Every structure is written in C-alpha cells, then in structure tokens.
CSV table of C-alpha atoms in Angstrom, one decimal:
chain,number,residue,atom,x,y,z
J,17,MET,CA,104.6,71.7,126.3
J,18,SER,CA,105.6,69.7,124.1
J,19,ASP,CA,108.7,69.7,121.7
J,20,PHE,CA,107.2,71.4,118.7
J,21,GLU,CA,105.0,74.2,120.8
J,22,GLN,CA,108.9,74.6,122.6
J,23,LEU,CA,110.0,74.8,119.1
J,24,ILE,CA,107.1,77.4,118.1
J,25,GLU,CA,107.7,79.7,120.8
J,26,ASN,CA,111.4,79.5,120.8
J,27,ASN,CA,111.2,80.8,116.9
J,28,LEU,CA,109.1,83.1,117.4
J,29,ALA,CA,111.0,84.6,120.3
J,30,ALA,CA,113.9,85.0,117.9
J,31,LEU,CA,111.5,86.6,114.7
J,32,ARG,CA,110.0,89.2,117.2
J,33,ALA,CA,113.6,90.0,118.6
J,34,GLY,CA,114.6,91.0,114.7
J,35,LYS,CA,116.5,87.9,114.5
J,36,ALA,CA,116.3,85.3,111.4
J,37,ILE,CA,115.5,81.4,112.4
J,38,PRO,CA,117.0,78.8,110.5
J,39,VAL,CA,114.0,76.7,109.2
J,40,GLN,CA,114.0,73.3,106.8
J,41,ALA,CA,110.6,72.9,105.1
J,42,GLY,CA,110.5,69.2,102.3
J,43,SER,CA,113.9,69.9,100.2
J,44,TRP,CA,113.8,73.8,101.2
J,45,TYR,CA,116.8,74.5,103.4
J,46,GLY,CA,117.1,78.8,104.6
J,47,LEU,CA,116.9,81.3,106.8
J,48,VAL,CA,113.9,83.1,107.7
J,49,ALA,CA,112.5,86.3,108.8
J,50,ASN,CA,109.7,88.6,109.4
J,51,ALA,CA,108.9,90.6,106.7
J,52,ALA,CA,106.3,92.8,107.1
J,53,TRP,CA,106.8,96.5,106.5
J,54,ASP,CA,107.0,97.2,110.5
J,55,ALA,CA,109.5,94.2,111.5
J,56,ILE,CA,112.3,95.1,113.5
J,57,LEU,CA,115.8,93.1,112.3
J,58,GLU,CA,118.6,93.3,114.5
J,59,PRO,CA,121.6,94.8,113.0
J,60,SER,CA,123.2,91.8,112.8
J,61,THR,CA,120.3,89.6,111.1
J,62,LYS,CA,119.8,93.1,108.7
J,63,GLN,CA,123.5,93.1,107.7
J,64,GLN,CA,123.4,88.6,107.2
J,65,LEU,CA,120.1,88.9,104.4
J,66,LYS,CA,121.4,91.6,102.8
J,67,GLN,CA,124.4,89.5,102.1
J,68,PHE,CA,122.0,87.3,101.2
J,69,GLN,CA,119.7,89.0,99.2
J,70,LEU,CA,122.7,90.2,96.6
J,71,ALA,CA,123.1,87.0,95.3
J,72,ILE,CA,119.7,85.0,96.6
J,73,GLN,CA,116.2,86.4,95.0
J,74,PRO,CA,114.1,86.1,98.4
J,75,VAL,CA,110.5,84.3,98.8
J,76,LEU,CA,107.8,85.8,100.5
J,77,PHE,CA,105.9,82.7,102.6
J,78,PHE,CA,101.9,83.2,103.3
J,79,ALA,CA,100.2,80.5,105.5
J,80,GLU,CA,97.1,80.8,102.9
J,81,GLU,CA,95.6,83.1,100.6
J,82,ARG,CA,93.3,84.9,102.8
J,83,GLN,CA,96.6,86.3,104.7
J,84,LEU,CA,98.1,87.0,100.7
J,85,VAL,CA,95.0,89.2,99.6
J,86,GLN,CA,95.8,91.1,102.6
J,87,PHE,CA,99.6,92.2,101.0
J,88,VAL,CA,98.9,92.8,97.6
J,89,SER,CA,97.0,94.8,95.7
J,90,ALA,CA,95.8,93.1,92.3
J,91,TYR,CA,95.4,89.2,93.0
J,92,ASP,CA,94.3,86.5,90.4
J,93,LEU,CA,92.2,84.0,92.1
J,94,ALA,CA,93.5,81.5,89.4
J,95,ASP,CA,97.2,81.6,91.1
J,96,THR,CA,95.5,80.1,94.1
J,97,GLU,CA,95.5,76.1,93.0
J,98,LYS,CA,99.2,76.5,92.3
J,99,LEU,CA,99.9,77.8,95.0
J,100,GLU,CA,98.3,75.5,97.1
J,101,ALA,CA,100.2,72.9,95.2
J,102,GLY,CA,103.9,74.1,95.9
J,103,GLU,CA,104.6,76.0,93.0
J,104,TRP,CA,106.2,79.2,94.0
J,105,LEU,CA,104.7,82.0,91.6
J,106,GLU,CA,106.5,86.2,91.4
J,107,MET,CA,103.8,88.6,92.0
J,108,ASN,CA,103.1,92.3,91.7
J,109,GLY,CA,101.9,95.1,93.5
J,110,PHE,CA,102.9,94.1,97.4
J,111,LEU,CA,101.6,96.1,100.5
J,112,GLY,CA,103.0,95.9,103.7
J,113,ILE,CA,105.8,93.9,102.8
J,114,GLU,CA,109.4,95.3,104.0
J,115,GLN,CA,110.4,97.1,101.1
J,116,GLN,CA,113.8,95.8,100.7
J,117,TRP,CA,112.8,92.3,99.8
J,118,LEU,CA,111.0,94.0,96.7
J,119,GLY,CA,111.9,94.2,93.6
J,120,THR,CA,110.4,96.4,90.5
J,121,MET,CA,106.9,97.0,90.5
J,122,GLN,CA,107.1,95.7,94.0
J,123,SER,CA,107.0,92.5,93.0
J,124,ALA,CA,108.7,89.1,95.0
J,125,MET,CA,108.6,85.2,94.4
J,126,VAL,CA,105.7,84.1,96.9
J,127,ALA,CA,105.0,81.0,98.5
J,128,MET,CA,102.3,79.0,100.7
J,129,VAL,CA,103.8,77.1,103.1
J,130,GLN,CA,103.4,73.2,102.5
J,131,ASP,CA,105.1,73.4,105.9
J,132,GLN,CA,103.4,72.8,109.5
J,133,HIS,CA,106.3,74.6,111.4
J,134,LEU,CA,106.5,77.4,109.1
J,135,PHE,CA,102.2,77.6,108.8
J,136,THR,CA,102.2,77.7,112.6
J,137,LEU,CA,105.2,80.5,112.8
J,138,ILE,CA,103.2,83.0,110.0
J,139,LYS,CA,99.7,82.1,111.5
J,140,ARG,CA,100.7,83.2,115.6
J,141,LEU,CA,103.5,85.9,114.1
J,142,ARG,CA,100.6,87.4,111.8
J,143,ALA,CA,103.2,88.3,109.1
J,144,PRO,CA,104.4,87.0,106.1
J,145,LEU,CA,108.2,85.4,106.4
J,146,VAL,CA,110.9,86.6,103.9
J,147,GLY,CA,112.7,83.5,103.9
J,148,PHE,CA,116.6,83.2,101.7
J,149,ARG,CA,117.2,79.8,100.5
J,150,LEU,CA,120.6,78.1,101.9
J,151,ALA,CA,123.0,75.2,100.3
J,152,ALA,CA,122.3,72.7,102.5
J,153,PRO,CA,121.4,72.7,106.2
J,154,PRO,CA,124.1,72.0,108.4
J,155,ASP,CA,125.4,68.4,109.9
J,156,HIS,CA,124.1,67.8,113.1
C-alpha cells in the first residue's frame, strides 16, 4: 500500500469515527470533519469544532459539481466556473448538511477542492467535509 493510500485509509477511519483531522491543501491549513447531517462526531470533536465556529465561518468542501448539486436546493450553473477556478462562494438552500454548519437561509461558504488528498477523502467518504482554517500548520 502506498503512503498516500495509507494516509487516506487512516483519515477515513478517523472521519468515520467522528474525529476532525488536520489537513493542508495549498496555502489552506485547517481541521476538517464530516459535514453530512447524519455524521456522528465524538463529544470532544464536537466541542472543539463549536469553539472554532464561534470565531471562524466554516467552509463546506465538495469534490465536484455533481456532489454539490445533491446538497443545495437551487444551484446556479454560472457558479460552476468560479468554483472550479478555486473561488469560494456563499450559497443558500443547503439540504442534508448538519445544521450547526449553516447560517441563515441554510447558507454556507462553499469550495470545490483543488487538492487530491481532500478530493479522495470526500469521494471515498461520500459526503462533503466541513473545514475550519487554522492560523498555521504545526511545526514538524
């Protein structure tokens, strides 16, 4: 098994167990967790993410347009080009996303992942991820 595949398996096991995992995608570094409405989060993870949510607006990460369309009630096709170019957009009308990650009008900041690691996690988990940006990655 390759190092990448082992990393994916370890991350998927953590996400399915209700944990948040640290990830770095380009210049974005943060914690991500399963964003689906039926996701189970460990109590310690739930508390940790609630603390982040007070200071930082979460972002919902999707793998591709087809997945995003499954979770938003009214998708504007004009947004596809922006999202695929790496822009983050505020969108309304989300369904199937854990309520605590959404603002008024069922809104959230949305991004299409540009990173193979996050793309693979989302595709294999079959659910979007909620992310909270951290100031900087820890020193190794």
